[in-house]
mmCIF file of C-alpha atoms in Angstrom:
data_model
loop_
_atom_site.group_PDB
_atom_site.id
_atom_site.type_symbol
_atom_site.label_atom_id
_atom_site.label_comp_id
_atom_site.label_asym_id
_atom_site.label_seq_id
_atom_site.Cartn_x
_atom_site.Cartn_y
_atom_site.Cartn_z
ATOM 1 C CA LEU A 9 132.214 -181.705 -82.380
ATOM 2 C CA TYR A 10 132.272 -184.726 -80.081
ATOM 3 C CA ASN A 11 133.222 -182.790 -76.935
ATOM 4 C CA ILE A 12 130.517 -180.185 -77.514
ATOM 5 C CA ILE A 13 127.900 -182.897 -78.105
ATOM 6 C CA SER A 14 128.918 -184.582 -74.843
ATOM 7 C CA ASP A 15 128.582 -181.270 -73.040
ATOM 8 C CA ILE A 16 125.114 -180.687 -74.519
ATOM 9 C CA ASN A 17 123.999 -184.137 -73.379
ATOM 10 C CA THR A 18 125.142 -183.427 -69.821
ATOM 11 C CA ARG A 19 123.169 -180.166 -69.726
ATOM 12 C CA ALA A 20 119.831 -181.565 -70.890
ATOM 13 C CA PRO A 21 117.941 -184.829 -71.356
ATOM 14 C CA SER A 22 118.761 -186.805 -74.473
ATOM 15 C CA ARG A 23 117.023 -185.586 -77.592
ATOM 16 C CA ILE A 24 117.095 -189.041 -79.152
ATOM 17 C CA PRO A 25 113.503 -190.304 -79.163
ATOM 18 C CA SER A 26 112.392 -193.642 -77.774
ATOM 19 C CA ALA A 27 111.971 -196.645 -80.042
ATOM 20 C CA PHE A 28 108.250 -195.962 -80.457
ATOM 21 C CA ASN A 29 106.231 -193.028 -81.655
ATOM 22 C CA GLY A 30 103.266 -191.401 -79.956
ATOM 23 C CA LYS A 31 100.883 -194.056 -81.279
ATOM 24 C CA ALA A 32 102.771 -197.026 -79.855
ATOM 25 C CA LEU A 33 103.775 -198.301 -76.407
ATOM 26 C CA ASN A 34 107.137 -199.401 -75.157
ATOM 27 C CA LEU A 35 107.414 -202.198 -72.579
ATOM 28 C CA PRO A 36 107.134 -200.092 -69.380
ATOM 29 C CA GLN A 37 104.183 -198.169 -70.840
ATOM 30 C CA PHE A 38 102.414 -201.391 -71.813
ATOM 31 C CA VAL A 39 102.913 -202.932 -68.362
ATOM 32 C CA GLN A 40 101.627 -199.780 -66.672
ATOM 33 C CA LEU A 41 98.563 -199.722 -68.929
ATOM 34 C CA MET A 42 97.761 -203.351 -68.182
ATOM 35 C CA GLU A 43 98.243 -202.864 -64.436
ATOM 36 C CA THR A 44 95.860 -199.923 -64.530
ATOM 37 C CA PHE A 45 93.323 -201.906 -66.563
ATOM 38 C CA VAL A 46 93.249 -205.103 -64.497
ATOM 39 C CA GLY A 47 93.812 -203.428 -61.137
ATOM 40 C CA ASP A 48 93.453 -205.915 -58.274
ATOM 41 C CA ALA A 49 91.655 -208.507 -60.393
ATOM 42 C CA PRO A 50 92.332 -212.173 -59.576
ATOM 43 C CA LEU A 51 94.932 -214.126 -61.508
ATOM 44 C CA ALA A 52 92.304 -215.866 -63.619
ATOM 45 C CA ALA A 53 91.018 -212.532 -64.918
ATOM 46 C CA VAL A 54 94.554 -211.384 -65.732
ATOM 47 C CA GLU A 55 95.161 -214.598 -67.678
ATOM 48 C CA LYS A 56 91.957 -214.046 -69.650
ATOM 49 C CA VAL A 57 93.017 -210.515 -70.581
ATOM 50 C CA THR A 58 96.465 -211.765 -71.570
ATOM 51 C CA SER A 59 94.990 -214.509 -73.713
ATOM 52 C CA PHE A 60 92.613 -212.042 -75.351
ATOM 53 C CA MET A 61 95.453 -209.636 -76.182
ATOM 54 C CA GLN A 62 97.540 -212.415 -77.712
ATOM 55 C CA LYS A 63 94.689 -213.470 -79.978
ATOM 56 C CA GLU A 64 93.384 -210.065 -80.988
ATOM 57 C CA TYR A 65 96.489 -207.917 -81.352
ATOM 58 C CA VAL A 66 97.693 -208.032 -84.937
ATOM 59 C CA GLU A 67 100.499 -206.063 -86.527
ATOM 60 C CA THR A 68 100.897 -206.470 -90.248
ATOM 61 C CA GLU A 69 104.314 -206.708 -91.826
ATOM 62 C CA GLU A 70 103.673 -203.400 -93.582
ATOM 63 C CA GLU A 71 102.867 -201.703 -90.253
ATOM 64 C CA ARG A 72 105.962 -203.137 -88.623
ATOM 65 C CA ILE A 73 108.217 -201.989 -91.467
ATOM 66 C CA ALA A 74 106.594 -198.542 -91.549
ATOM 67 C CA LEU A 75 107.051 -198.176 -87.793
ATOM 68 C CA LEU A 76 110.691 -199.188 -87.955
ATOM 69 C CA ALA A 77 111.268 -196.749 -90.807
ATOM 70 C CA LYS A 78 109.694 -193.919 -88.806
ATOM 71 C CA VAL A 79 111.761 -194.794 -85.750
ATOM 72 C CA HIS A 80 114.913 -194.698 -87.879
ATOM 73 C CA GLN A 81 113.938 -191.360 -89.439
ATOM 74 C CA ASP A 82 113.085 -189.796 -86.069
ATOM 75 C CA ALA A 83 116.360 -190.966 -84.546
ATOM 76 C CA LEU A 84 118.300 -189.698 -87.571
ATOM 77 C CA LEU A 85 116.640 -186.270 -87.408
ATOM 78 C CA ALA A 86 117.281 -186.044 -83.658
ATOM 79 C CA ARG A 87 120.950 -186.868 -84.176
ATOM 80 C CA GLN A 88 121.248 -184.308 -86.967
ATOM 81 C CA LYS A 89 119.695 -181.605 -84.790
ATOM 82 C CA LEU A 90 122.094 -182.467 -81.973
ATOM 83 C CA VAL A 91 125.085 -182.261 -84.316
ATOM 84 C CA LEU A 92 123.860 -178.937 -85.694
ATOM 85 C CA GLN A 93 123.399 -177.563 -82.186
ATOM 86 C CA ALA A 94 126.990 -178.537 -81.428
ATOM 87 C CA LEU A 95 128.145 -176.871 -84.648
ATOM 88 C CA PHE A 96 126.172 -173.748 -83.723
ATOM 89 C CA GLU A 97 127.868 -173.581 -80.314
ATOM 90 C CA LYS A 98 131.274 -174.104 -81.896
ATOM 91 C CA TRP A 99 130.598 -171.273 -84.335
ATOM 92 C CA ASP A 100 129.100 -169.030 -81.645
ATOM 93 C CA ASN A 101 132.314 -169.056 -79.654
ATOM 94 C CA ASP A 102 131.383 -166.126 -77.407
ATOM 95 C CA GLY A 103 127.978 -167.547 -76.503
ATOM 96 C CA SER A 104 125.850 -164.748 -77.965
ATOM 97 C CA GLY A 105 123.040 -167.152 -78.916
ATOM 98 C CA PHE A 106 123.023 -165.879 -82.509
ATOM 99 C CA LEU A 107 125.077 -166.125 -85.689
ATOM 100 C CA GLU A 108 125.335 -163.473 -88.357
ATOM 101 C CA LEU A 109 123.349 -164.676 -91.355
ATOM 102 C CA GLU A 110 125.767 -162.954 -93.692
ATOM 103 C CA GLU A 111 128.689 -164.862 -92.181
ATOM 104 C CA VAL A 112 126.901 -168.213 -92.476
ATOM 105 C CA ASP A 113 125.998 -167.424 -96.081
ATOM 106 C CA GLY A 114 129.591 -166.507 -96.799
ATOM 107 C CA VAL A 115 130.856 -169.885 -95.619
ATOM 108 C CA LEU A 116 128.128 -171.884 -97.370
ATOM 109 C CA THR A 117 128.818 -170.221 -100.725
ATOM 110 C CA LYS A 118 132.301 -171.759 -100.633
ATOM 111 C CA TYR A 119 130.923 -175.309 -100.421
ATOM 112 C CA LYS A 120 132.230 -177.237 -103.442
ATOM 113 C CA GLU A 121 133.820 -173.973 -104.576
ATOM 114 C CA GLY A 122 130.445 -172.357 -105.144
ATOM 115 C CA MET A 123 129.091 -174.995 -107.523
ATOM 116 C CA GLU A 124 125.976 -175.537 -105.373
ATOM 117 C CA SER A 125 124.969 -171.882 -105.048
ATOM 118 C CA GLU A 126 121.544 -172.519 -106.597
ATOM 119 C CA ALA A 127 120.754 -175.232 -104.052
ATOM 120 C CA MET A 128 121.953 -172.927 -101.273
ATOM 121 C CA ALA A 129 119.572 -170.197 -102.426
ATOM 122 C CA LYS A 130 116.623 -172.613 -102.538
ATOM 123 C CA GLY A 131 117.478 -173.959 -99.114
ATOM 124 C CA ARG A 132 117.028 -170.601 -97.445
ATOM 125 C CA GLU A 133 113.851 -169.493 -99.222
ATOM 126 C CA ASN A 134 111.643 -170.397 -96.274
ATOM 127 C CA LEU A 135 114.015 -169.030 -93.671
ATOM 128 C CA ASN A 136 112.691 -166.133 -91.646
ATOM 129 C CA SER A 137 115.760 -164.865 -89.843
ATOM 130 C CA SER A 138 115.571 -162.775 -86.695
ATOM 131 C CA LYS A 139 116.302 -159.102 -87.005
ATOM 132 C CA SER A 140 117.845 -157.595 -83.918
ATOM 133 C CA GLN A 141 117.453 -154.005 -82.825
ATOM 134 C CA GLU A 142 121.014 -153.505 -83.987
ATOM 135 C CA GLY A 143 119.617 -154.009 -87.490
ATOM 136 C CA SER A 144 121.786 -156.941 -88.570
ATOM 137 C CA ARG A 145 120.193 -160.224 -89.585
ATOM 138 C CA LYS A 146 120.909 -162.998 -87.138
ATOM 139 C CA LEU A 147 120.154 -166.692 -86.800
ATOM 140 C CA SER A 148 119.129 -168.357 -83.563
ATOM 141 C CA ALA A 149 120.131 -171.982 -82.968
ATOM 142 C CA SER A 150 116.767 -173.288 -84.210
ATOM 143 C CA GLU A 151 116.875 -171.055 -87.298
ATOM 144 C CA PHE A 152 120.420 -172.156 -88.038
ATOM 145 C CA THR A 153 119.313 -175.804 -87.821
ATOM 146 C CA ARG A 154 116.355 -175.189 -90.113
ATOM 147 C CA TYR A 155 118.556 -173.310 -92.574
ATOM 148 C CA ILE A 156 121.231 -176.011 -92.830
ATOM 149 C CA LEU A 157 118.700 -178.847 -93.065
ATOM 150 C CA GLY A 158 116.894 -176.908 -95.797
ATOM 151 C CA VAL A 159 120.132 -176.519 -97.736
ATOM 152 C CA ILE A 160 120.967 -180.212 -97.341
ATOM 153 C CA HIS A 161 117.512 -181.166 -98.612
ATOM 154 C CA GLU A 162 118.189 -179.238 -101.840
ATOM 155 C CA LEU A 163 121.649 -180.682 -102.472
ATOM 156 C CA PRO A 164 121.924 -183.727 -104.768
ATOM 157 C CA GLY A 165 122.679 -187.152 -103.328
ATOM 158 C CA PRO A 166 121.501 -189.282 -100.381
ATOM 159 C CA GLU A 167 120.612 -186.912 -97.537
ATOM 160 C CA GLU A 168 122.524 -188.843 -94.885
ATOM 161 C CA GLU A 169 125.731 -188.673 -96.911
ATOM 162 C CA VAL A 170 125.167 -185.047 -97.891
ATOM 163 C CA PHE A 171 124.616 -184.163 -94.248
ATOM 164 C CA GLU A 172 127.970 -185.661 -93.259
ATOM 165 C CA TYR A 173 129.778 -183.864 -96.110
ATOM 166 C CA VAL A 174 128.240 -180.480 -95.249
ATOM 167 C CA ILE A 175 128.932 -180.850 -91.513
ATOM 168 C CA GLU A 176 132.532 -181.818 -92.186
ATOM 169 C CA PHE A 177 132.947 -178.794 -94.459
ATOM 170 C CA LEU A 178 131.355 -176.346 -92.016
ATOM 171 C CA THR A 179 133.253 -177.731 -89.024
ATOM 172 C CA SER A 180 136.592 -177.321 -90.747
ATOM 173 C CA SER A 181 135.599 -173.870 -92.022
ATOM 174 C CA VAL A 182 134.924 -172.474 -88.550
ATOM 175 C CA GLU A 183 137.804 -174.155 -86.727
ATOM 176 C CA ARG A 184 138.948 -172.082 -83.751
ATOM 177 C CA THR A 185 142.408 -171.565 -82.335
ATOM 178 C CA GLN A 186 143.138 -173.032 -78.940
ATOM 179 C CA ALA A 187 143.085 -169.532 -77.454
ATOM 180 C CA ASP A 188 139.639 -168.903 -78.951
ATOM 181 C CA LYS A 189 138.345 -172.200 -77.586
ATOM 182 C CA LEU A 190 139.605 -171.437 -74.092
ATOM 183 C CA ARG A 191 138.107 -167.953 -74.240
ATOM 184 C CA GLY A 192 134.764 -169.331 -75.365
ATOM 185 C CA ALA A 193 134.759 -172.020 -72.667
ATOM 186 C CA SER A 194 135.507 -169.457 -69.952
ATOM 187 C CA ARG A 195 132.812 -167.111 -71.125
ATOM 188 C CA ARG A 196 130.181 -169.844 -71.340
ATOM 189 C CA LYS A 197 131.013 -170.805 -67.755
ATOM 190 C CA TRP A 198 130.606 -167.216 -66.556
ATOM 191 C CA LEU A 199 127.367 -166.767 -68.489
ATOM 192 C CA GLN A 200 126.028 -169.996 -67.031
ATOM 193 C CA HIS A 201 126.801 -168.654 -63.565
ATOM 194 C CA ILE A 202 124.832 -165.462 -64.274
ATOM 195 C CA GLN A 203 121.883 -167.518 -65.499
ATOM 196 C CA THR A 204 122.037 -169.777 -62.445
ATOM 197 C CA VAL A 205 122.059 -166.761 -60.125
ATOM 198 C CA ALA A 206 119.127 -165.235 -62.008
ATOM 199 C CA GLU A 207 117.132 -168.454 -61.689
ATOM 200 C CA THR A 208 117.858 -168.955 -57.996
ATOM 201 C CA SER A 209 117.950 -165.394 -56.665
ATOM 202 C CA GLY A 210 114.234 -165.229 -55.966
ATOM 203 C CA GLY A 211 113.881 -161.991 -57.877
ATOM 204 C CA ARG A 212 116.725 -160.230 -56.036
ATOM 205 C CA LEU A 213 118.329 -158.278 -58.841
ATOM 206 C CA ASP A 214 121.291 -157.199 -56.731
ATOM 207 C CA SER A 215 122.612 -160.762 -56.947
ATOM 208 C CA VAL A 216 122.266 -160.751 -60.712
ATOM 209 C CA TYR A 217 124.005 -157.375 -61.022
ATOM 210 C CA LYS A 218 126.872 -158.652 -58.872
ATOM 211 C CA ALA A 219 127.237 -161.776 -61.021
ATOM 212 C CA VAL A 220 127.339 -159.646 -64.177
ATOM 213 C CA PHE A 221 130.030 -157.352 -62.767
ATOM 214 C CA GLN A 222 132.072 -160.363 -61.660
ATOM 215 C CA ALA A 223 131.895 -161.797 -65.186
ATOM 216 C CA LEU A 224 132.997 -158.459 -66.662
ATOM 217 C CA TYR A 225 135.915 -158.233 -64.245
ATOM 218 C CA LYS A 226 137.056 -161.778 -64.972
ATOM 219 C CA ASP A 227 136.795 -161.288 -68.716
ATOM 220 C CA ALA A 228 138.785 -158.045 -68.639
ATOM 221 C CA GLU A 229 141.475 -159.786 -66.630
ATOM 222 C CA ALA A 230 141.645 -162.999 -68.659
ATOM 223 C CA HIS A 231 140.748 -161.879 -72.179
ATOM 224 C CA GLY A 232 140.992 -158.088 -72.134
ATOM 225 C CA ASN A 233 144.721 -157.637 -71.632
ATOM 226 C CA ASN A 234 144.144 -157.372 -67.878
ATOM 227 C CA LYS A 235 142.748 -153.869 -68.207
ATOM 228 C CA LYS A 236 140.877 -152.125 -65.418
ATOM 229 C CA ILE A 237 137.217 -151.537 -66.106
ATOM 230 C CA SER A 238 134.257 -149.921 -64.403
ATOM 231 C CA ALA A 239 130.613 -150.718 -65.069
ATOM 232 C CA ASN A 240 127.180 -149.494 -64.067
ATOM 233 C CA ILE A 241 123.540 -150.334 -64.673
ATOM 234 C CA GLY A 242 120.935 -147.651 -65.172
ATOM 235 C CA LEU A 243 117.178 -148.208 -65.246
ATOM 236 C CA LEU A 244 114.658 -145.935 -66.912
ATOM 237 C CA GLU A 245 112.278 -143.975 -64.713
ATOM 238 C CA GLN A 246 109.623 -141.427 -65.601
ATOM 239 C CA ASN A 247 109.268 -138.235 -63.630
ATOM 240 C CA SER A 248 105.851 -137.684 -65.200
ATOM 241 C CA PRO A 249 103.796 -140.681 -66.412
ATOM 242 C CA GLY A 250 103.490 -140.808 -70.171
ATOM 243 C CA GLU A 251 105.994 -138.030 -70.795
ATOM 244 C CA ARG A 252 108.860 -139.554 -72.754
ATOM 245 C CA TRP A 253 111.091 -136.507 -72.417
ATOM 246 C CA ASN A 254 110.784 -136.634 -68.649
ATOM 247 C CA GLU A 255 112.524 -140.005 -68.546
ATOM 248 C CA VAL A 256 115.673 -140.335 -66.464
ATOM 249 C CA LEU A 257 118.220 -143.089 -66.030
ATOM 250 C CA ARG A 258 118.745 -143.985 -62.387
ATOM 251 C CA TYR A 259 121.952 -145.889 -61.699
ATOM 252 C CA VAL A 260 120.935 -148.742 -59.430
ATOM 253 C CA ALA A 261 124.204 -150.688 -59.473
ATOM 254 C CA CYS A 262 127.858 -150.112 -60.259
ATOM 255 C CA THR A 263 131.300 -151.523 -59.617
ATOM 256 C CA SER A 264 132.676 -150.642 -56.201
ATOM 257 C CA GLU A 265 135.247 -148.082 -57.373
ATOM 258 C CA ASP A 266 132.518 -145.789 -58.727
ATOM 259 C CA ALA A 267 129.886 -146.242 -56.028
ATOM 260 C CA LEU A 268 130.574 -142.840 -54.451
ATOM 261 C CA TYR A 269 130.133 -141.029 -57.772
ATOM 262 C CA VAL A 270 127.515 -143.051 -59.661
ATOM 263 C CA LEU A 271 125.240 -145.083 -57.389
ATOM 264 C CA ASN A 272 121.683 -143.665 -57.174
ATOM 265 C CA LYS A 273 122.584 -140.757 -59.451
ATOM 266 C CA THR A 274 120.185 -139.866 -62.272
ATOM 267 C CA LEU A 275 120.951 -138.888 -65.840
ATOM 268 C CA ASN A 276 118.508 -136.521 -67.537
ATOM 269 C CA ARG A 277 118.071 -136.122 -71.260
ATOM 270 C CA ASP A 278 119.461 -132.604 -71.192
ATOM 271 C CA MET A 279 122.715 -133.754 -69.572
ATOM 272 C CA LYS A 280 125.816 -134.853 -71.437
ATOM 273 C CA GLY A 281 126.146 -138.495 -72.414
ATOM 274 C CA VAL A 282 125.397 -141.103 -75.061
ATOM 275 C CA SER A 283 123.160 -143.263 -72.870
ATOM 276 C CA PHE A 284 119.879 -141.916 -74.221
ATOM 277 C CA ALA A 285 121.142 -142.448 -77.756
ATOM 278 C CA ALA A 286 121.424 -146.137 -76.836
ATOM 279 C CA VAL A 287 117.965 -146.062 -75.228
ATOM 280 C CA ASP A 288 116.253 -144.386 -78.179
ATOM 281 C CA SER A 289 117.937 -146.398 -80.927
ATOM 282 C CA GLY A 290 118.259 -149.739 -79.162
ATOM 283 C CA ILE A 291 121.797 -149.843 -80.556
ATOM 284 C CA PRO A 292 125.023 -149.984 -78.492
ATOM 285 C CA GLN A 293 126.959 -146.732 -78.400
ATOM 286 C CA HIS A 294 130.719 -147.270 -78.568
ATOM 287 C CA VAL A 295 133.092 -144.392 -77.878
ATOM 288 C CA PRO A 296 136.658 -145.662 -78.465
ATOM 289 C CA ARG A 297 138.311 -142.530 -77.021
ATOM 290 C CA VAL A 298 136.163 -140.482 -74.666
ATOM 291 C CA GLN A 299 138.665 -137.615 -74.500
ATOM 292 C CA TYR A 300 137.864 -136.673 -78.107
ATOM 293 C CA HIS A 301 134.097 -137.134 -78.049
ATOM 294 C CA GLY A 302 132.900 -133.948 -76.370
ATOM 295 C CA ASN A 303 129.569 -135.293 -75.101
ATOM 296 C CA ILE A 304 130.482 -137.667 -72.291
ATOM 297 C CA GLN A 305 129.106 -137.444 -68.754
ATOM 298 C CA PHE A 306 132.007 -137.770 -66.298
ATOM 299 C CA TRP A 307 130.509 -138.566 -62.899
ATOM 300 C CA ASN A 308 133.797 -138.403 -61.019
ATOM 301 C CA LYS A 309 134.485 -134.675 -60.935
ATOM 302 C CA ASP A 310 137.682 -135.320 -58.964
ATOM 303 C CA ARG A 311 139.286 -136.969 -62.002
ATOM 304 C CA LEU A 312 141.679 -134.548 -63.665
ATOM 305 C CA GLU A 313 141.014 -133.455 -67.227
ATOM 306 C CA GLU A 314 144.175 -135.132 -68.503
ATOM 307 C CA ASP A 315 143.118 -138.403 -66.844
ATOM 308 C CA ARG A 316 139.760 -138.542 -68.591
ATOM 309 C CA LYS A 317 140.937 -141.045 -71.164
ATOM 310 C CA GLY A 318 139.704 -144.463 -72.179
ATOM 311 C CA SER A 319 136.892 -146.244 -73.969
ATOM 312 C CA LEU A 320 133.194 -146.379 -73.215
ATOM 313 C CA ILE A 321 130.412 -148.630 -74.437
ATOM 314 C CA VAL A 322 126.764 -148.180 -73.493
ATOM 315 C CA LEU A 323 124.517 -151.159 -74.179
ATOM 316 C CA PRO A 324 120.711 -150.853 -74.129
ATOM 317 C CA LEU A 325 118.945 -153.331 -71.855
ATOM 318 C CA ILE A 326 116.094 -154.933 -73.780
ATOM 319 C CA ASP A 327 113.322 -157.119 -72.360
ATOM 320 C CA ALA A 328 111.534 -160.082 -73.938
ATOM 321 C CA GLN A 329 109.070 -157.719 -75.645
ATOM 322 C CA GLN A 330 111.995 -155.854 -77.266
ATOM 323 C CA ARG A 331 111.473 -152.795 -75.075
ATOM 324 C CA VAL A 332 114.467 -150.829 -73.818
ATOM 325 C CA PHE A 333 114.337 -150.429 -70.049
ATOM 326 C CA GLY A 334 117.849 -149.317 -69.143
ATOM 327 C CA THR A 335 121.555 -149.432 -69.945
ATOM 328 C CA LEU A 336 124.702 -151.339 -69.102
ATOM 329 C CA SER A 337 127.768 -149.102 -69.380
ATOM 330 C CA ILE A 338 131.385 -150.253 -69.285
ATOM 331 C CA ASP A 339 134.458 -148.022 -69.463
ATOM 332 C CA THR A 340 138.241 -148.146 -69.091
ATOM 333 C CA LEU A 341 138.790 -144.727 -67.534
ATOM 334 C CA ARG A 342 140.681 -146.323 -64.631
ATOM 335 C CA GLU A 343 143.135 -148.035 -66.989
ATOM 336 C CA PRO A 344 146.406 -146.028 -67.073
ATOM 337 C CA ARG A 345 147.844 -147.741 -70.141
ATOM 338 C CA ASP A 346 147.150 -146.590 -73.678
ATOM 339 C CA ARG A 347 145.944 -150.058 -74.678
ATOM 340 C CA ASN A 348 142.490 -149.460 -73.229
ATOM 341 C CA ILE A 349 140.345 -149.956 -76.336
ATOM 342 C CA PHE A 350 137.590 -152.583 -76.316
ATOM 343 C CA LEU A 351 138.127 -155.266 -78.943
ATOM 344 C CA SER A 352 135.261 -156.688 -80.991
ATOM 345 C CA HIS A 353 135.187 -159.999 -79.119
ATOM 346 C CA GLU A 354 134.911 -158.119 -75.812
ATOM 347 C CA ILE A 355 131.992 -156.055 -77.086
ATOM 348 C CA SER A 356 130.278 -159.225 -78.287
ATOM 349 C CA PHE A 357 130.633 -160.744 -74.829
ATOM 350 C CA TYR A 358 129.256 -157.613 -73.174
ATOM 351 C CA GLN A 359 126.189 -157.807 -75.383
ATOM 352 C CA VAL A 360 125.585 -161.367 -74.213
ATOM 353 C CA CYS A 361 125.949 -160.352 -70.568
ATOM 354 C CA ARG A 362 123.367 -157.600 -70.911
ATOM 355 C CA ASN A 363 120.818 -160.153 -72.180
ATOM 356 C CA ASP A 364 120.692 -161.702 -68.688
ATOM 357 C CA ILE A 365 119.721 -158.421 -67.000
ATOM 358 C CA TYR A 366 115.915 -158.351 -66.879
#
């Protein structure tokens, strides 16, 4: 986990606390306080204040020991959280920001060949896992940390030693192949680029859409067997305010190959397609082979019937309030080879990409 921890430290300020808690001052803080207090007072006044502080300030041995113990505990907890964040990122290879609770449980139950199952159950009693609109139970990074620390607290033995044993076990249990590591590193880089564009675009969504499409293209080339994909983004509009069945999806962005056929087009609820199924359910709609589905909207009417082959996935776009406001659709209709099916790791990556569109 060392490399991941180093990467985390370069992305954010250190999480290791200072040597003092909120009720104590370190040297720079003390000097600043004294400078503020004495101001431009003459040297004699400063010496009087210094003499007074030396006589009156008293720290008992018990207070000193208690403070040192708290400093040690705070530093230990900060290190443990940093290690667990690194473990979370190692486990979450595709950068989704969540782990399947069932998968984490499955690994933990194998600790010491299942002999600590009772402690594992107690450790997760206070865990309130997130429940996504897809219906599966997921853990965020903070929930994962709370879960593992809760389990460690219930296991017998000194907590520091138990922590090391559990981390070693989990790290070895989720070891990735070199190919998986490279794929995860590439995807995190592309996702970071999307986030950077979103933060610096000044609200210009076109820049964000372009960054998303670029990430999809790169992923299909590097990790999707170099297949040709197309993608589009549709946003919900209402023809009549308050009338749900008058909603339409207006396609505000798409990859260049489909611009003539898709851009600014609208999809109504009475038209063919699975997009409104994704909107209404909040669940991605995956069609592995569109030629056999029977309810797919083909925008390019020039494409011959025998060429209407490939896979399609429609992902609902969901805002911070868990409201669906549009769709991200990706297909492989332009891919001439038969190997045009989306694999599970590709779909996982697409779901992460859609999270940055709002």
